[in-house]
JSON list of C-alpha atoms in Angstrom, two decimals:
[
{"chain": "A", "resi": 1, "resn": "MET", "atom": "CA", "xyz": [-214.48, -172.12, 43.89]},
{"chain": "A", "resi": 2, "resn": "ASN", "atom": "CA", "xyz": [-211.25, -169.95, 42.98]},
{"chain": "A", "resi": 3, "resn": "ARG", "atom": "CA", "xyz": [-208.78, -170.94, 46.32]},
{"chain": "A", "resi": 4, "resn": "LEU", "atom": "CA", "xyz": [-205.58, -168.53, 46.35]},
{"chain": "A", "resi": 5, "resn": "ARG", "atom": "CA", "xyz": [-204.42, -168.10, 50.10]},
{"chain": "A", "resi": 6, "resn": "GLY", "atom": "CA", "xyz": [-203.15, -165.11, 51.67]},
{"chain": "A", "resi": 7, "resn": "GLN", "atom": "CA", "xyz": [-201.65, -162.72, 54.46]},
{"chain": "A", "resi": 8, "resn": "ILE", "atom": "CA", "xyz": [-203.74, -160.04, 55.63]},
{"chain": "A", "resi": 9, "resn": "VAL", "atom": "CA", "xyz": [-201.67, -156.54, 55.56]},
{"chain": "A", "resi": 10, "resn": "GLU", "atom": "CA", "xyz": [-204.81, -154.42, 56.93]},
{"chain": "A", "resi": 11, "resn": "ILE", "atom": "CA", "xyz": [-208.14, -154.33, 57.36]},
{"chain": "A", "resi": 12, "resn": "LEU", "atom": "CA", "xyz": [-210.70, -151.12, 57.02]},
{"chain": "A", "resi": 13, "resn": "SER", "atom": "CA", "xyz": [-213.34, -151.38, 60.12]},
{"chain": "A", "resi": 14, "resn": "ALA", "atom": "CA", "xyz": [-216.28, -148.75, 60.26]},
{"chain": "A", "resi": 15, "resn": "GLU", "atom": "CA", "xyz": [-220.04, -149.66, 60.58]},
{"chain": "A", "resi": 16, "resn": "HIS", "atom": "CA", "xyz": [-220.39, -153.37, 61.03]},
{"chain": "A", "resi": 17, "resn": "LEU", "atom": "CA", "xyz": [-218.42, -153.26, 57.95]},
{"chain": "A", "resi": 18, "resn": "SER", "atom": "CA", "xyz": [-214.78, -154.39, 56.97]},
{"chain": "A", "resi": 19, "resn": "LEU", "atom": "CA", "xyz": [-212.10, -154.36, 53.95]},
{"chain": "A", "resi": 20, "resn": "VAL", "atom": "CA", "xyz": [-210.06, -156.68, 54.89]},
{"chain": "A", "resi": 21, "resn": "ASP", "atom": "CA", "xyz": [-206.44, -156.23, 52.23]},
{"chain": "A", "resi": 22, "resn": "VAL", "atom": "CA", "xyz": [-204.90, -159.09, 51.82]},
{"chain": "A", "resi": 23, "resn": "ALA", "atom": "CA", "xyz": [-201.24, -159.76, 50.64]},
{"chain": "A", "resi": 24, "resn": "VAL", "atom": "CA", "xyz": [-201.25, -163.13, 47.89]},
{"chain": "A", "resi": 25, "resn": "GLY", "atom": "CA", "xyz": [-197.68, -162.82, 46.68]},
{"chain": "A", "resi": 26, "resn": "PRO", "atom": "CA", "xyz": [-196.82, -159.76, 44.89]},
{"chain": "A", "resi": 27, "resn": "ASP", "atom": "CA", "xyz": [-200.54, -158.74, 44.52]},
{"chain": "A", "resi": 28, "resn": "CYS", "atom": "CA", "xyz": [-202.96, -156.96, 47.00]},
{"chain": "A", "resi": 29, "resn": "LEU", "atom": "CA", "xyz": [-206.73, -158.26, 47.70]},
{"chain": "A", "resi": 30, "resn": "SER", "atom": "CA", "xyz": [-209.63, -156.84, 48.73]},
{"chain": "A", "resi": 31, "resn": "ALA", "atom": "CA", "xyz": [-212.88, -158.59, 50.73]},
{"chain": "A", "resi": 32, "resn": "VAL", "atom": "CA", "xyz": [-215.05, -156.16, 52.70]},
{"chain": "A", "resi": 33, "resn": "LEU", "atom": "CA", "xyz": [-216.90, -158.64, 55.22]},
{"chain": "A", "resi": 34, "resn": "LEU", "atom": "CA", "xyz": [-220.52, -157.77, 56.92]},
{"chain": "A", "resi": 35, "resn": "ALA", "atom": "CA", "xyz": [-218.42, -157.31, 60.08]},
{"chain": "A", "resi": 36, "resn": "SER", "atom": "CA", "xyz": [-216.91, -155.24, 62.20]},
{"chain": "A", "resi": 37, "resn": "LEU", "atom": "CA", "xyz": [-213.17, -156.06, 63.91]},
{"chain": "A", "resi": 38, "resn": "ASP", "atom": "CA", "xyz": [-215.73, -155.39, 67.09]},
{"chain": "A", "resi": 39, "resn": "GLU", "atom": "CA", "xyz": [-217.44, -158.74, 65.92]},
{"chain": "A", "resi": 40, "resn": "GLU", "atom": "CA", "xyz": [-214.52, -160.78, 64.13]},
{"chain": "A", "resi": 41, "resn": "PRO", "atom": "CA", "xyz": [-212.04, -160.43, 67.33]},
{"chain": "A", "resi": 42, "resn": "LEU", "atom": "CA", "xyz": [-209.84, -163.82, 65.44]},
{"chain": "A", "resi": 43, "resn": "LEU", "atom": "CA", "xyz": [-209.39, -161.35, 62.44]},
{"chain": "A", "resi": 44, "resn": "ARG", "atom": "CA", "xyz": [-205.80, -159.37, 62.20]},
{"chain": "A", "resi": 45, "resn": "VAL", "atom": "CA", "xyz": [-203.09, -158.58, 61.20]},
{"chain": "A", "resi": 46, "resn": "GLY", "atom": "CA", "xyz": [-201.10, -160.65, 60.50]},
{"chain": "A", "resi": 47, "resn": "GLN", "atom": "CA", "xyz": [-203.24, -163.65, 59.71]},
{"chain": "A", "resi": 48, "resn": "GLN", "atom": "CA", "xyz": [-202.50, -166.58, 56.88]},
{"chain": "A", "resi": 49, "resn": "VAL", "atom": "CA", "xyz": [-206.42, -166.92, 55.46]},
{"chain": "A", "resi": 50, "resn": "ASP", "atom": "CA", "xyz": [-207.64, -168.28, 52.00]},
{"chain": "A", "resi": 51, "resn": "LEU", "atom": "CA", "xyz": [-210.11, -166.22, 49.71]},
{"chain": "A", "resi": 52, "resn": "CYS", "atom": "CA", "xyz": [-212.45, -167.25, 47.71]},
{"chain": "A", "resi": 53, "resn": "PHE", "atom": "CA", "xyz": [-214.22, -166.99, 44.98]},
{"chain": "A", "resi": 54, "resn": "LYS", "atom": "CA", "xyz": [-216.98, -167.91, 42.55]},
{"chain": "A", "resi": 55, "resn": "GLU", "atom": "CA", "xyz": [-215.17, -169.80, 38.08]},
{"chain": "A", "resi": 56, "resn": "THR", "atom": "CA", "xyz": [-218.44, -166.77, 37.60]},
{"chain": "A", "resi": 57, "resn": "GLU", "atom": "CA", "xyz": [-217.33, -163.66, 39.14]},
{"chain": "A", "resi": 58, "resn": "LEU", "atom": "CA", "xyz": [-214.24, -163.59, 37.88]},
{"chain": "A", "resi": 59, "resn": "GLY", "atom": "CA", "xyz": [-213.99, -161.15, 35.31]},
{"chain": "A", "resi": 60, "resn": "LEU", "atom": "CA", "xyz": [-211.61, -161.58, 32.31]},
{"chain": "A", "resi": 61, "resn": "ALA", "atom": "CA", "xyz": [-210.34, -157.69, 31.07]},
{"chain": "A", "resi": 62, "resn": "LYS", "atom": "CA", "xyz": [-207.55, -157.78, 27.33]},
{"chain": "A", "resi": 63, "resn": "ASP", "atom": "CA", "xyz": [-205.10, -154.63, 27.43]},
{"chain": "A", "resi": 64, "resn": "LEU", "atom": "CA", "xyz": [-207.53, -153.13, 30.03]},
{"chain": "A", "resi": 65, "resn": "GLN", "atom": "CA", "xyz": [-206.49, -148.75, 30.54]},
{"chain": "A", "resi": 66, "resn": "GLY", "atom": "CA", "xyz": [-207.60, -146.97, 32.82]},
{"chain": "A", "resi": 67, "resn": "ARG", "atom": "CA", "xyz": [-208.80, -146.52, 36.36]},
{"chain": "A", "resi": 68, "resn": "ILE", "atom": "CA", "xyz": [-211.81, -149.01, 37.57]},
{"chain": "A", "resi": 69, "resn": "SER", "atom": "CA", "xyz": [-213.28, -149.64, 40.61]},
{"chain": "A", "resi": 70, "resn": "LEU", "atom": "CA", "xyz": [-212.67, -152.77, 40.85]},
{"chain": "A", "resi": 71, "resn": "ARG", "atom": "CA", "xyz": [-210.09, -153.39, 43.42]},
{"chain": "A", "resi": 72, "resn": "ASN", "atom": "CA", "xyz": [-208.78, -156.78, 42.65]},
{"chain": "A", "resi": 73, "resn": "ARG", "atom": "CA", "xyz": [-206.73, -157.32, 38.98]},
{"chain": "A", "resi": 74, "resn": "LEU", "atom": "CA", "xyz": [-204.64, -160.12, 38.44]},
{"chain": "A", "resi": 75, "resn": "PRO", "atom": "CA", "xyz": [-202.10, -160.58, 36.00]},
{"chain": "A", "resi": 76, "resn": "VAL", "atom": "CA", "xyz": [-202.64, -163.85, 34.75]},
{"chain": "A", "resi": 77, "resn": "ARG", "atom": "CA", "xyz": [-202.44, -166.49, 31.45]},
{"chain": "A", "resi": 78, "resn": "VAL", "atom": "CA", "xyz": [-204.79, -168.47, 29.52]},
{"chain": "A", "resi": 79, "resn": "GLU", "atom": "CA", "xyz": [-203.86, -172.08, 29.74]},
{"chain": "A", "resi": 80, "resn": "GLU", "atom": "CA", "xyz": [-207.28, -173.25, 28.44]},
{"chain": "A", "resi": 81, "resn": "ILE", "atom": "CA", "xyz": [-210.71, -172.05, 26.90]},
{"chain": "A", "resi": 82, "resn": "ARG", "atom": "CA", "xyz": [-213.85, -174.97, 26.75]},
{"chain": "A", "resi": 83, "resn": "ARG", "atom": "CA", "xyz": [-216.33, -173.14, 25.18]},
{"chain": "A", "resi": 84, "resn": "GLY", "atom": "CA", "xyz": [-219.96, -174.17, 25.33]},
{"chain": "A", "resi": 85, "resn": "VAL", "atom": "CA", "xyz": [-222.74, -172.39, 23.89]},
{"chain": "A", "resi": 86, "resn": "VAL", "atom": "CA", "xyz": [-223.86, -170.35, 26.17]},
{"chain": "A", "resi": 87, "resn": "LEU", "atom": "CA", "xyz": [-220.97, -170.38, 29.10]},
{"chain": "A", "resi": 88, "resn": "SER", "atom": "CA", "xyz": [-216.88, -170.75, 27.86]},
{"chain": "A", "resi": 89, "resn": "GLU", "atom": "CA", "xyz": [-214.56, -171.55, 30.77]},
{"chain": "A", "resi": 90, "resn": "ILE", "atom": "CA", "xyz": [-211.66, -170.90, 30.94]},
{"chain": "A", "resi": 91, "resn": "TRP", "atom": "CA", "xyz": [-208.88, -172.15, 32.74]},
{"chain": "A", "resi": 92, "resn": "LEU", "atom": "CA", "xyz": [-206.12, -169.20, 34.05]},
{"chain": "A", "resi": 93, "resn": "ASP", "atom": "CA", "xyz": [-202.23, -169.05, 35.21]},
{"chain": "A", "resi": 94, "resn": "TYR", "atom": "CA", "xyz": [-201.77, -166.97, 37.90]},
{"chain": "A", "resi": 95, "resn": "ARG", "atom": "CA", "xyz": [-198.76, -167.41, 39.26]},
{"chain": "A", "resi": 96, "resn": "GLY", "atom": "CA", "xyz": [-198.27, -171.22, 38.94]},
{"chain": "A", "resi": 97, "resn": "GLN", "atom": "CA", "xyz": [-201.96, -171.72, 40.55]},
{"chain": "A", "resi": 98, "resn": "VAL", "atom": "CA", "xyz": [-205.16, -172.00, 38.96]},
{"chain": "A", "resi": 99, "resn": "LEU", "atom": "CA", "xyz": [-207.91, -170.28, 38.77]},
{"chain": "A", "resi": 100, "resn": "ARG", "atom": "CA", "xyz": [-211.20, -170.65, 36.61]},
{"chain": "A", "resi": 101, "resn": "SER", "atom": "CA", "xyz": [-213.10, -167.97, 35.20]},
{"chain": "A", "resi": 102, "resn": "VAL", "atom": "CA", "xyz": [-216.85, -168.92, 33.51]},
{"chain": "A", "resi": 103, "resn": "ILE", "atom": "CA", "xyz": [-217.93, -165.85, 31.26]},
{"chain": "A", "resi": 104, "resn": "THR", "atom": "CA", "xyz": [-220.54, -165.83, 28.61]},
{"chain": "A", "resi": 105, "resn": "SER", "atom": "CA", "xyz": [-219.48, -167.70, 25.13]},
{"chain": "A", "resi": 106, "resn": "ARG", "atom": "CA", "xyz": [-219.54, -164.18, 23.36]},
{"chain": "A", "resi": 107, "resn": "SER", "atom": "CA", "xyz": [-217.29, -162.49, 25.62]},
{"chain": "A", "resi": 108, "resn": "ALA", "atom": "CA", "xyz": [-214.77, -164.98, 25.14]},
{"chain": "A", "resi": 109, "resn": "GLU", "atom": "CA", "xyz": [-215.23, -164.47, 21.65]},
{"chain": "A", "resi": 110, "resn": "CYS", "atom": "CA", "xyz": [-215.09, -160.30, 21.86]},
{"chain": "A", "resi": 111, "resn": "LEU", "atom": "CA", "xyz": [-212.39, -160.97, 23.92]},
{"chain": "A", "resi": 112, "resn": "GLU", "atom": "CA", "xyz": [-210.44, -163.71, 21.44]},
{"chain": "A", "resi": 113, "resn": "LEU", "atom": "CA", "xyz": [-209.07, -165.56, 23.96]},
{"chain": "A", "resi": 114, "resn": "ARG", "atom": "CA", "xyz": [-206.51, -167.92, 22.65]},
{"chain": "A", "resi": 115, "resn": "PRO", "atom": "CA", "xyz": [-203.73, -170.07, 24.72]},
{"chain": "A", "resi": 116, "resn": "GLY", "atom": "CA", "xyz": [-201.24, -168.16, 25.77]},
{"chain": "A", "resi": 117, "resn": "ASP", "atom": "CA", "xyz": [-203.62, -164.76, 26.52]},
{"chain": "A", "resi": 118, "resn": "LEU", "atom": "CA", "xyz": [-201.83, -162.65, 28.82]},
{"chain": "A", "resi": 119, "resn": "LEU", "atom": "CA", "xyz": [-205.39, -161.32, 30.39]},
{"chain": "A", "resi": 120, "resn": "GLU", "atom": "CA", "xyz": [-206.09, -159.51, 34.12]},
{"chain": "A", "resi": 121, "resn": "ALA", "atom": "CA", "xyz": [-208.67, -161.36, 36.25]},
{"chain": "A", "resi": 122, "resn": "LEU", "atom": "CA", "xyz": [-211.01, -158.47, 38.17]},
{"chain": "A", "resi": 123, "resn": "ILE", "atom": "CA", "xyz": [-212.88, -159.91, 40.98]},
{"chain": "A", "resi": 124, "resn": "LYS", "atom": "CA", "xyz": [-215.38, -157.36, 43.11]},
{"chain": "A", "resi": 125, "resn": "ALA", "atom": "CA", "xyz": [-214.45, -157.07, 46.66]},
{"chain": "A", "resi": 126, "resn": "ASN", "atom": "CA", "xyz": [-217.16, -157.86, 47.89]},
{"chain": "A", "resi": 127, "resn": "GLU", "atom": "CA", "xyz": [-217.61, -161.04, 45.40]},
{"chain": "A", "resi": 128, "resn": "VAL", "atom": "CA", "xyz": [-214.50, -162.67, 47.95]},
{"chain": "A", "resi": 129, "resn": "ALA", "atom": "CA", "xyz": [-214.54, -164.90, 50.79]},
{"chain": "A", "resi": 130, "resn": "ILE", "atom": "CA", "xyz": [-212.48, -165.51, 53.23]},
{"chain": "A", "resi": 131, "resn": "LEU", "atom": "CA", "xyz": [-211.96, -168.31, 55.24]},
{"chain": "A", "resi": 132, "resn": "GLU", "atom": "CA", "xyz": [-209.37, -169.86, 57.86]},
{"chain": "A", "resi": 133, "resn": "ASP", "atom": "CA", "xyz": [-209.06, -173.01, 58.97]},
{"chain": "A", "resi": 134, "resn": "GLY", "atom": "CA", "xyz": [-212.94, -173.73, 57.97]},
{"chain": "A", "resi": 135, "resn": "HIS", "atom": "CA", "xyz": [-214.20, -170.79, 59.31]},
{"chain": "A", "resi": 136, "resn": "ALA", "atom": "CA", "xyz": [-215.09, -168.61, 57.45]},
{"chain": "A", "resi": 137, "resn": "PHE", "atom": "CA", "xyz": [-215.92, -165.07, 58.24]}
]
């Protein structure tokens, strides 16, 4: 499981859903929660939280241009590649923190991934979980 520490900077709630923006260093990531502010009174702007997301939910893009619907885009550098027959594990450096992505080996080949490559890591907002002191929102 990938984990990044950040601070909540904005919360938008409507109809039992919340879009929570979290500053992680100079980057801002979003998470969609199945709860409103009324249902989760512990959720507040300024709160320190951990963002968690599975390795299989971390997509990779090389030379990405144009607009896309994914809100969470992180600049990363490839550190290590462990190629398998079906899946490959990609170890990434995100501003000094290690992230891991698991993608198909065909995708890794298509991207022509090499250690040192600069990429964008992509995560859908609904695949990001928020934890605070072991409590999941």
